[in-house]
XYZ file of C-alpha atoms in Angstrom:
231
model
C -16.974 1.095 -5.544
C -18.091 4.667 -6.352
C -15.427 7.194 -6.405
C -16.468 10.506 -4.861
C -13.012 12.290 -4.510
C -10.294 11.215 -6.836
C -6.916 13.137 -7.287
C -6.581 11.787 -10.738
C -9.397 9.956 -12.197
C -7.434 8.580 -15.186
C -5.591 6.073 -12.828
C -1.882 5.305 -12.945
C -0.149 7.908 -15.311
C 2.923 5.769 -16.440
C 3.076 2.251 -17.757
C 3.490 -0.005 -14.592
C 5.863 -2.476 -16.778
C 8.754 -0.107 -16.834
C 11.524 -0.557 -14.281
C 12.164 2.627 -12.154
C 15.066 1.555 -9.715
C 15.606 -2.107 -9.812
C 17.497 -3.558 -6.996
C 18.919 -6.599 -9.155
C 18.859 -9.003 -6.306
C 19.253 -12.567 -6.945
C 19.221 -16.024 -5.303
C 16.003 -15.857 -3.282
C 14.525 -19.151 -2.574
C 10.884 -18.575 -2.630
C 9.411 -19.953 -6.125
C 6.949 -17.927 -7.899
C 3.502 -18.529 -6.674
C 4.757 -19.436 -3.143
C 5.407 -17.935 0.276
C 7.970 -18.239 2.850
C 8.632 -16.989 6.231
C 11.579 -14.456 7.385
C 13.534 -15.078 10.704
C 11.377 -12.520 12.342
C 7.952 -14.123 11.239
C 6.794 -11.759 8.349
C 5.519 -13.714 5.246
C 6.701 -13.113 1.640
C 4.706 -13.975 -1.221
C 6.352 -13.981 -4.606
C 3.694 -13.665 -7.415
C 3.066 -16.332 -10.200
C 4.434 -13.614 -12.785
C 7.585 -12.647 -11.097
C 10.714 -12.909 -13.395
C 13.769 -11.072 -12.370
C 15.338 -11.375 -15.793
C 12.367 -9.294 -17.375
C 11.024 -6.819 -14.746
C 11.674 -5.729 -11.282
C 8.766 -6.405 -8.763
C 6.980 -3.814 -6.986
C 6.324 -4.604 -3.255
C 3.130 -4.164 -1.320
C 3.494 -4.371 2.678
C 0.327 -5.412 4.285
C -0.699 -4.167 7.720
C -3.612 -6.199 9.069
C -4.332 -7.461 5.639
C -3.635 -10.927 4.205
C -1.836 -12.103 1.117
C -5.433 -14.104 0.234
C -7.027 -10.827 0.130
C -4.534 -9.553 -2.548
C -4.518 -12.858 -4.282
C -7.960 -12.436 -4.962
C -7.362 -8.951 -6.711
C -6.114 -10.298 -10.018
C -4.018 -6.974 -10.785
C -1.981 -7.400 -7.750
C -0.564 -10.815 -8.588
C 2.123 -8.396 -10.285
C 3.428 -7.559 -6.891
C 5.432 -9.124 -4.124
C 3.244 -9.182 -0.937
C 4.652 -8.912 2.420
C 2.411 -9.894 5.330
C 4.087 -8.610 8.473
C 1.801 -10.573 10.873
C 1.749 -7.610 13.227
C -1.494 -5.904 14.511
C -0.298 -2.683 16.253
C 3.052 -3.394 17.866
C 5.054 -0.557 16.367
C 8.697 -1.673 17.285
C 7.836 -5.040 15.922
C 6.391 -3.531 12.739
C 9.436 -1.379 12.081
C 11.615 -4.295 12.687
C 9.925 -6.343 10.154
C 9.848 -3.694 7.931
C 13.702 -3.286 7.976
C 14.328 -7.012 7.598
C 12.111 -7.428 4.955
C 13.381 -4.463 2.842
C 16.970 -5.825 3.283
C 15.944 -9.493 2.312
C 14.172 -8.424 -0.688
C 16.651 -5.857 -2.070
C 19.377 -8.439 -1.742
C 17.688 -11.768 -2.877
C 15.159 -10.554 -5.522
C 14.887 -8.247 -8.099
C 12.597 -5.534 -6.592
C 11.553 -2.147 -7.805
C 12.698 0.232 -5.252
C 10.878 3.150 -6.577
C 7.652 1.107 -6.379
C 7.046 0.258 -2.506
C 3.571 0.484 -1.162
C 1.797 -0.003 2.090
C -1.629 -1.447 2.419
C -3.820 -1.756 5.600
C -7.233 -2.281 6.971
C -8.627 -0.744 10.290
C -6.019 -0.202 13.094
C -3.388 -1.355 10.330
C -4.924 1.266 7.881
C -4.256 4.056 10.513
C -0.762 2.944 11.087
C -0.038 2.851 7.275
C -1.132 6.662 7.022
C 0.769 7.552 10.127
C 4.047 5.499 9.745
C 3.950 6.220 5.977
C 3.709 10.076 6.453
C 7.122 9.645 8.023
C 8.759 7.638 5.456
C 7.866 9.423 2.173
C 11.590 9.161 0.821
C 10.999 5.562 0.356
C 7.492 4.958 -0.050
C 5.429 5.558 -3.283
C 1.988 5.129 -2.069
C -0.498 3.950 0.579
C -3.859 2.070 0.419
C -6.259 1.840 3.246
C -9.679 0.171 3.304
C -10.181 1.925 5.602
C -7.752 3.993 7.816
C -6.936 7.384 8.855
C -3.805 9.097 10.175
C -5.601 12.197 11.723
C -3.375 14.725 13.474
C -0.803 12.106 14.127
C -0.103 12.082 10.408
C -0.898 15.870 9.521
C 2.403 17.314 10.981
C 4.590 15.044 9.018
C 2.680 15.453 5.667
C 2.358 19.262 6.016
C 6.236 19.401 7.108
C 7.261 17.409 4.039
C 9.161 19.230 1.084
C 10.257 16.235 -0.881
C 8.418 13.653 -3.206
C 4.672 13.273 -1.892
C 3.259 9.774 -1.598
C -0.056 9.022 -3.268
C -2.733 7.734 -0.992
C -5.875 5.814 -1.605
C -8.805 5.481 0.759
C -11.885 3.264 0.507
C -14.725 3.143 3.284
C -18.014 1.486 3.380
C -21.105 3.633 3.900
C -22.159 1.313 6.591
C -18.908 1.096 8.344
C -19.647 1.185 12.270
C -16.139 1.748 13.064
C -15.051 4.590 10.538
C -17.334 7.545 9.401
C -16.984 7.500 5.447
C -17.542 11.229 5.458
C -14.472 11.801 7.909
C -12.454 9.513 5.736
C -13.285 11.568 2.752
C -12.698 14.888 4.411
C -9.186 13.500 5.338
C -8.410 12.516 1.790
C -9.535 15.828 0.555
C -7.594 17.821 3.137
C -4.399 16.245 2.201
C -4.917 16.978 -1.477
C -6.507 20.453 -1.089
C -4.419 21.767 1.692
C -0.921 20.069 1.348
C -0.867 19.089 -2.334
C -1.072 15.407 -2.033
C -2.757 13.055 -4.661
C -5.275 11.554 -3.081
C -8.415 9.232 -4.136
C -11.526 8.250 -1.811
C -13.733 5.660 -2.871
C -17.117 5.123 -1.063
C -18.495 1.791 -0.943
C -22.261 1.951 -1.041
C -23.583 -0.614 1.610
C -20.062 -1.605 2.615
C -19.385 -2.849 6.109
C -16.139 -2.446 8.189
C -14.596 -5.294 6.589
C -14.480 -5.140 2.926
C -13.775 -8.437 1.511
C -12.129 -8.483 -1.998
C -14.584 -10.821 -3.833
C -17.727 -8.742 -3.221
C -16.293 -5.124 -3.102
C -13.012 -5.214 -5.401
C -11.546 -2.205 -3.702
C -8.129 -3.587 -3.666
C -8.542 -4.237 -7.517
C -9.436 -0.585 -7.714
C -6.735 0.705 -5.506
C -3.928 -1.291 -7.161
C -5.361 -0.226 -10.674
C -5.031 3.355 -9.646
C -1.767 3.240 -7.638
C 0.343 0.926 -9.692
C 1.898 3.484 -11.931
C 2.779 5.928 -9.359
C 6.538 5.666 -8.204
C 9.153 7.717 -6.458
C 10.103 9.487 -9.837
C 6.894 10.632 -11.130
């Protein structure tokens, strides 16, 4: 994709292979490279690189995204992936977020300073809207595309703590999202409220940006993975 609005064109500012806030959880039953379901039906994928003795794993929660899309993004196999298997039921989404947070914290060595949310379409909208209200625990958001609009603006404008980082990608031929409007949102959060944002325009890209063709998740993770709650 061609970047048209980038809050930090150099990408991640710190070494992503350094623990920030490890949970030191142990005893999880999902082996590296495998997935498992929680009691509420969320799916947890443990990457092939997971080694709790060496490094706490970042976690990416997926909203209307699938682990397969992220497994095609080679950089993302360094993160635990959580597919919420929910579309737009906010109550169920929040319940699964809380459930998986508890499971991962207790049973796996995850880095609580490197929690991220990623979403597509309606899921991308929820990532921005709900994410704006959870900046105390969330390091960054990635949407392909999504917008928060007025629903997120109040929370973003009123937040005085550590600001989350926000990545947006949108296809120039997306019939559901106006790429100019998505870019305008990213620039508004940056210029008006001081957030670090990046917008990537995908020339010729449709609404669904599959990873093998467009590589937007690779681009998002390359840029996002070194941002955390302490930098």
